[in-house]
Amino acid sequence: MSTVFEKIIAGEIPADILHHDDLVTAFRDIDPRAPTHIVIVPNRAIPTVNDATADDEPALGRMFTVARTLAARDGIAEGGYRLIVNCNKDGGQEVFHVHMHLLGGRALGPILARPG
Ligand code: AMP
């Protein structure tokens, strides 16, 4: 069964698409957690990072260079930003198509709350 991200890549459901090339697609998150919240996905549907292979390295690398380009375009490169990739249940992954979150536009604080 295809995920919502495959449908966005295929143009079957609307999204605010910022970038699309032969390897990756980027669009604004529908439920932004920061002034800039962009999702960057490989066009090939890799369910989780655990499923990534050496063949995916060009797309996974492209995700970083697209992230830096979009961060600059949104004016957050100098101030800084966070890139997050969640994997499986404990990682908080909800959409099972590998994706990178690009978050910024405000001070994001420490990476995680300390336990306890
Ligand atoms: P994750 O928890 O890492 O799997 O993140 C999934 C992200 O996808 C969440 O931040 C959602 O808000 C986002 N999302 C889900 N559906 C859509 C959609 N149709 N368009 C844009 N972002 C979406």
JSON list of C-alpha atoms and ligand atoms in Angstrom, two decimals:
[
{"chain": "A", "resi": 1, "resn": "MET", "atom": "CA", "xyz": [0.00, 0.00, 0.00]},
{"chain": "A", "resi": 2, "resn": "SER", "atom": "CA", "xyz": [1.48, 3.35, -0.96]},
{"chain": "A", "resi": 3, "resn": "THR", "atom": "CA", "xyz": [2.12, 6.02, 1.63]},
{"chain": "A", "resi": 4, "resn": "VAL", "atom": "CA", "xyz": [0.99, 9.63, 1.57]},
{"chain": "A", "resi": 5, "resn": "PHE", "atom": "CA", "xyz": [4.49, 10.62, 0.45]},
{"chain": "A", "resi": 6, "resn": "GLU", "atom": "CA", "xyz": [4.35, 8.38, -2.62]},
{"chain": "A", "resi": 7, "resn": "LYS", "atom": "CA", "xyz": [1.04, 10.01, -3.51]},
{"chain": "A", "resi": 8, "resn": "ILE", "atom": "CA", "xyz": [2.60, 13.48, -3.14]},
{"chain": "A", "resi": 9, "resn": "ILE", "atom": "CA", "xyz": [5.59, 12.50, -5.32]},
{"chain": "A", "resi": 10, "resn": "ALA", "atom": "CA", "xyz": [3.19, 11.13, -7.95]},
{"chain": "A", "resi": 11, "resn": "GLY", "atom": "CA", "xyz": [1.10, 14.33, -7.83]},
{"chain": "A", "resi": 12, "resn": "GLU", "atom": "CA", "xyz": [-1.98, 12.40, -6.69]},
{"chain": "A", "resi": 13, "resn": "ILE", "atom": "CA", "xyz": [-2.53, 14.57, -3.61]},
{"chain": "A", "resi": 14, "resn": "PRO", "atom": "CA", "xyz": [-1.65, 18.24, -3.21]},
{"chain": "A", "resi": 15, "resn": "ALA", "atom": "CA", "xyz": [1.38, 19.51, -1.34]},
{"chain": "A", "resi": 16, "resn": "ASP", "atom": "CA", "xyz": [3.43, 22.68, -1.22]},
{"chain": "A", "resi": 17, "resn": "ILE", "atom": "CA", "xyz": [6.28, 21.24, -3.27]},
{"chain": "A", "resi": 18, "resn": "LEU", "atom": "CA", "xyz": [9.53, 23.21, -3.04]},
{"chain": "A", "resi": 19, "resn": "HIS", "atom": "CA", "xyz": [11.84, 20.92, -4.96]},
{"chain": "A", "resi": 20, "resn": "HIS", "atom": "CA", "xyz": [11.59, 17.88, -7.23]},
{"chain": "A", "resi": 21, "resn": "ASP", "atom": "CA", "xyz": [14.37, 16.19, -9.19]},
{"chain": "A", "resi": 22, "resn": "ASP", "atom": "CA", "xyz": [15.27, 12.73, -10.41]},
{"chain": "A", "resi": 23, "resn": "LEU", "atom": "CA", "xyz": [16.13, 11.49, -6.89]},
{"chain": "A", "resi": 24, "resn": "VAL", "atom": "CA", "xyz": [14.26, 13.49, -4.24]},
{"chain": "A", "resi": 25, "resn": "THR", "atom": "CA", "xyz": [11.21, 15.63, -3.56]},
{"chain": "A", "resi": 26, "resn": "ALA", "atom": "CA", "xyz": [10.74, 18.27, -0.85]},
{"chain": "A", "resi": 27, "resn": "PHE", "atom": "CA", "xyz": [7.54, 19.88, 0.40]},
{"chain": "A", "resi": 28, "resn": "ARG", "atom": "CA", "xyz": [6.31, 21.83, 3.42]},
{"chain": "A", "resi": 29, "resn": "ASP", "atom": "CA", "xyz": [5.09, 19.73, 6.35]},
{"chain": "A", "resi": 30, "resn": "ILE", "atom": "CA", "xyz": [1.31, 19.84, 6.71]},
{"chain": "A", "resi": 31, "resn": "ASP", "atom": "CA", "xyz": [1.61, 20.24, 10.50]},
{"chain": "A", "resi": 32, "resn": "PRO", "atom": "CA", "xyz": [4.64, 22.51, 10.96]},
{"chain": "A", "resi": 33, "resn": "ARG", "atom": "CA", "xyz": [6.48, 22.34, 14.28]},
{"chain": "A", "resi": 34, "resn": "ALA", "atom": "CA", "xyz": [8.66, 25.38, 13.49]},
{"chain": "A", "resi": 35, "resn": "PRO", "atom": "CA", "xyz": [8.45, 28.43, 11.16]},
{"chain": "A", "resi": 36, "resn": "THR", "atom": "CA", "xyz": [10.35, 26.37, 8.59]},
{"chain": "A", "resi": 37, "resn": "HIS", "atom": "CA", "xyz": [9.34, 22.70, 8.55]},
{"chain": "A", "resi": 38, "resn": "ILE", "atom": "CA", "xyz": [10.14, 20.96, 5.28]},
{"chain": "A", "resi": 39, "resn": "VAL", "atom": "CA", "xyz": [10.03, 17.23, 4.51]},
{"chain": "A", "resi": 40, "resn": "ILE", "atom": "CA", "xyz": [12.63, 15.87, 2.08]},
{"chain": "A", "resi": 41, "resn": "VAL", "atom": "CA", "xyz": [12.04, 12.37, 0.69]},
{"chain": "A", "resi": 42, "resn": "PRO", "atom": "CA", "xyz": [13.75, 10.01, -1.76]},
{"chain": "A", "resi": 43, "resn": "ASN", "atom": "CA", "xyz": [11.51, 9.41, -4.77]},
{"chain": "A", "resi": 44, "resn": "ARG", "atom": "CA", "xyz": [12.02, 5.67, -4.30]},
{"chain": "A", "resi": 45, "resn": "ALA", "atom": "CA", "xyz": [9.81, 4.37, -1.49]},
{"chain": "A", "resi": 46, "resn": "ILE", "atom": "CA", "xyz": [12.28, 3.12, 1.13]},
{"chain": "A", "resi": 47, "resn": "PRO", "atom": "CA", "xyz": [10.12, 2.27, 4.20]},
{"chain": "A", "resi": 48, "resn": "THR", "atom": "CA", "xyz": [12.70, 2.98, 6.92]},
{"chain": "A", "resi": 49, "resn": "VAL", "atom": "CA", "xyz": [16.40, 3.71, 7.24]},
{"chain": "A", "resi": 50, "resn": "ASN", "atom": "CA", "xyz": [16.76, 0.01, 8.10]},
{"chain": "A", "resi": 51, "resn": "ASP", "atom": "CA", "xyz": [15.75, -0.76, 4.49]},
{"chain": "A", "resi": 52, "resn": "ALA", "atom": "CA", "xyz": [18.25, 1.59, 2.84]},
{"chain": "A", "resi": 53, "resn": "THR", "atom": "CA", "xyz": [20.90, -0.01, 0.63]},
{"chain": "A", "resi": 54, "resn": "ALA", "atom": "CA", "xyz": [24.06, 1.19, -1.08]},
{"chain": "A", "resi": 55, "resn": "ASP", "atom": "CA", "xyz": [21.93, 1.83, -4.18]},
{"chain": "A", "resi": 56, "resn": "ASP", "atom": "CA", "xyz": [20.07, 4.49, -2.19]},
{"chain": "A", "resi": 57, "resn": "GLU", "atom": "CA", "xyz": [23.21, 6.46, -1.31]},
{"chain": "A", "resi": 58, "resn": "PRO", "atom": "CA", "xyz": [22.85, 8.98, -4.18]},
{"chain": "A", "resi": 59, "resn": "ALA", "atom": "CA", "xyz": [19.29, 9.85, -3.09]},
{"chain": "A", "resi": 60, "resn": "LEU", "atom": "CA", "xyz": [20.18, 9.91, 0.62]},
{"chain": "A", "resi": 61, "resn": "GLY", "atom": "CA", "xyz": [23.12, 12.20, -0.09]},
{"chain": "A", "resi": 62, "resn": "ARG", "atom": "CA", "xyz": [21.00, 14.44, -2.31]},
{"chain": "A", "resi": 63, "resn": "MET", "atom": "CA", "xyz": [18.61, 14.93, 0.63]},
{"chain": "A", "resi": 64, "resn": "PHE", "atom": "CA", "xyz": [21.39, 16.80, 2.46]},
{"chain": "A", "resi": 65, "resn": "THR", "atom": "CA", "xyz": [22.30, 19.08, -0.42]},
{"chain": "A", "resi": 66, "resn": "VAL", "atom": "CA", "xyz": [18.63, 19.86, -1.05]},
{"chain": "A", "resi": 67, "resn": "ALA", "atom": "CA", "xyz": [18.24, 20.58, 2.68]},
{"chain": "A", "resi": 68, "resn": "ARG", "atom": "CA", "xyz": [21.09, 23.10, 2.62]},
{"chain": "A", "resi": 69, "resn": "THR", "atom": "CA", "xyz": [19.69, 24.77, -0.49]},
{"chain": "A", "resi": 70, "resn": "LEU", "atom": "CA", "xyz": [16.18, 25.04, 0.96]},
{"chain": "A", "resi": 71, "resn": "ALA", "atom": "CA", "xyz": [17.52, 26.27, 4.32]},
{"chain": "A", "resi": 72, "resn": "ALA", "atom": "CA", "xyz": [19.33, 29.06, 2.49]},
{"chain": "A", "resi": 73, "resn": "ARG", "atom": "CA", "xyz": [16.21, 29.84, 0.44]},
{"chain": "A", "resi": 74, "resn": "ASP", "atom": "CA", "xyz": [14.13, 30.13, 3.64]},
{"chain": "A", "resi": 75, "resn": "GLY", "atom": "CA", "xyz": [16.79, 32.41, 5.18]},
{"chain": "A", "resi": 76, "resn": "ILE", "atom": "CA", "xyz": [17.67, 30.07, 8.07]},
{"chain": "A", "resi": 77, "resn": "ALA", "atom": "CA", "xyz": [21.10, 28.83, 7.01]},
{"chain": "A", "resi": 78, "resn": "GLU", "atom": "CA", "xyz": [23.12, 31.31, 9.07]},
{"chain": "A", "resi": 79, "resn": "GLY", "atom": "CA", "xyz": [20.88, 31.16, 12.14]},
{"chain": "A", "resi": 80, "resn": "GLY", "atom": "CA", "xyz": [20.88, 27.38, 12.01]},
{"chain": "A", "resi": 81, "resn": "TYR", "atom": "CA", "xyz": [18.45, 24.53, 11.71]},
{"chain": "A", "resi": 82, "resn": "ARG", "atom": "CA", "xyz": [17.94, 20.87, 12.58]},
{"chain": "A", "resi": 83, "resn": "LEU", "atom": "CA", "xyz": [17.72, 17.82, 10.33]},
{"chain": "A", "resi": 84, "resn": "ILE", "atom": "CA", "xyz": [15.84, 14.84, 11.77]},
{"chain": "A", "resi": 85, "resn": "VAL", "atom": "CA", "xyz": [15.29, 11.35, 10.41]},
{"chain": "A", "resi": 86, "resn": "ASN", "atom": "CA", "xyz": [13.00, 9.16, 12.53]},
{"chain": "A", "resi": 87, "resn": "CYS", "atom": "CA", "xyz": [13.15, 5.36, 12.28]},
{"chain": "A", "resi": 88, "resn": "ASN", "atom": "CA", "xyz": [10.43, 2.95, 13.39]},
{"chain": "A", "resi": 89, "resn": "LYS", "atom": "CA", "xyz": [8.27, 3.12, 16.51]},
{"chain": "A", "resi": 90, "resn": "ASP", "atom": "CA", "xyz": [10.80, 4.17, 19.12]},
{"chain": "A", "resi": 91, "resn": "GLY", "atom": "CA", "xyz": [12.17, 6.77, 16.72]},
{"chain": "A", "resi": 92, "resn": "GLY", "atom": "CA", "xyz": [8.70, 8.27, 16.36]},
{"chain": "A", "resi": 93, "resn": "GLN", "atom": "CA", "xyz": [8.29, 7.46, 12.66]},
{"chain": "A", "resi": 94, "resn": "GLU", "atom": "CA", "xyz": [4.70, 7.86, 11.45]},
{"chain": "A", "resi": 95, "resn": "VAL", "atom": "CA", "xyz": [5.04, 7.75, 7.66]},
{"chain": "A", "resi": 96, "resn": "PHE", "atom": "CA", "xyz": [6.90, 4.67, 6.45]},
{"chain": "A", "resi": 97, "resn": "HIS", "atom": "CA", "xyz": [8.75, 6.28, 3.57]},
{"chain": "A", "resi": 98, "resn": "VAL", "atom": "CA", "xyz": [12.19, 7.52, 4.61]},
{"chain": "A", "resi": 99, "resn": "HIS", "atom": "CA", "xyz": [12.20, 11.28, 5.06]},
{"chain": "A", "resi": 100, "resn": "MET", "atom": "CA", "xyz": [14.30, 14.07, 6.52]},
{"chain": "A", "resi": 101, "resn": "HIS", "atom": "CA", "xyz": [12.71, 16.91, 8.47]},
{"chain": "A", "resi": 102, "resn": "LEU", "atom": "CA", "xyz": [14.29, 20.34, 7.97]},
{"chain": "A", "resi": 103, "resn": "LEU", "atom": "CA", "xyz": [13.31, 22.50, 10.93]},
{"chain": "A", "resi": 104, "resn": "GLY", "atom": "CA", "xyz": [14.29, 26.06, 11.77]},
{"chain": "A", "resi": 105, "resn": "GLY", "atom": "CA", "xyz": [13.29, 29.68, 12.02]},
{"chain": "A", "resi": 106, "resn": "ARG", "atom": "CA", "xyz": [13.42, 29.73, 15.82]},
{"chain": "A", "resi": 107, "resn": "ALA", "atom": "CA", "xyz": [15.76, 28.49, 18.54]},
{"chain": "A", "resi": 108, "resn": "LEU", "atom": "CA", "xyz": [14.98, 24.77, 18.72]},
{"chain": "A", "resi": 109, "resn": "GLY", "atom": "CA", "xyz": [16.67, 24.04, 22.04]},
{"chain": "A", "resi": 110, "resn": "PRO", "atom": "CA", "xyz": [18.35, 20.78, 22.99]},
{"chain": "A", "resi": 111, "resn": "ILE", "atom": "CA", "xyz": [17.87, 17.81, 20.72]},
{"chain": "A", "resi": 112, "resn": "LEU", "atom": "CA", "xyz": [15.76, 15.90, 23.28]},
{"chain": "A", "resi": 113, "resn": "ALA", "atom": "CA", "xyz": [14.36, 16.50, 26.74]},
{"chain": "A", "resi": 114, "resn": "ARG", "atom": "CA", "xyz": [16.44, 14.68, 29.33]},
{"chain": "A", "resi": 115, "resn": "PRO", "atom": "CA", "xyz": [14.67, 11.62, 30.78]},
{"chain": "A", "resi": 116, "resn": "GLY", "atom": "CA", "xyz": [12.99, 11.90, 34.17]},
{"chain": "B", "resi": 1, "resn": "AMP", "atom": "P1", "xyz": [7.48, 11.20, 11.02]},
{"chain": "B", "resi": 1, "resn": "AMP", "atom": "O1", "xyz": [6.83, 11.28, 12.36]},
{"chain": "B", "resi": 1, "resn": "AMP", "atom": "O2", "xyz": [8.96, 11.39, 11.07]},
{"chain": "B", "resi": 1, "resn": "AMP", "atom": "O3", "xyz": [7.07, 9.96, 10.25]},
{"chain": "B", "resi": 1, "resn": "AMP", "atom": "O4", "xyz": [6.95, 12.46, 10.23]},
{"chain": "B", "resi": 1, "resn": "AMP", "atom": "C1", "xyz": [5.89, 12.44, 9.33]},
{"chain": "B", "resi": 1, "resn": "AMP", "atom": "C2", "xyz": [5.61, 13.88, 8.96]},
{"chain": "B", "resi": 1, "resn": "AMP", "atom": "O5", "xyz": [4.83, 13.91, 7.79]},
{"chain": "B", "resi": 1, "resn": "AMP", "atom": "C3", "xyz": [4.83, 14.64, 10.05]},
{"chain": "B", "resi": 1, "resn": "AMP", "atom": "O6", "xyz": [5.58, 15.79, 10.46]},
{"chain": "B", "resi": 1, "resn": "AMP", "atom": "C4", "xyz": [3.54, 15.02, 9.35]},
{"chain": "B", "resi": 1, "resn": "AMP", "atom": "O7", "xyz": [3.03, 16.27, 9.75]},
{"chain": "B", "resi": 1, "resn": "AMP", "atom": "C5", "xyz": [3.96, 15.00, 7.88]},
{"chain": "B", "resi": 1, "resn": "AMP", "atom": "N1", "xyz": [2.87, 14.77, 6.94]},
{"chain": "B", "resi": 1, "resn": "AMP", "atom": "C6", "xyz": [1.93, 13.81, 6.98]},
{"chain": "B", "resi": 1, "resn": "AMP", "atom": "N2", "xyz": [1.09, 13.92, 5.94]},
{"chain": "B", "resi": 1, "resn": "AMP", "atom": "C7", "xyz": [1.52, 14.99, 5.21]},
{"chain": "B", "resi": 1, "resn": "AMP", "atom": "C8", "xyz": [1.06, 15.62, 4.00]},
{"chain": "B", "resi": 1, "resn": "AMP", "atom": "N3", "xyz": [-0.03, 15.19, 3.36]},
{"chain": "B", "resi": 1, "resn": "AMP", "atom": "N4", "xyz": [1.74, 16.70, 3.55]},
{"chain": "B", "resi": 1, "resn": "AMP", "atom": "C9", "xyz": [2.83, 17.15, 4.21]},
{"chain": "B", "resi": 1, "resn": "AMP", "atom": "N5", "xyz": [3.31, 16.59, 5.35]},
{"chain": "B", "resi": 1, "resn": "AMP", "atom": "C10", "xyz": [2.66, 15.53, 5.85]}
]
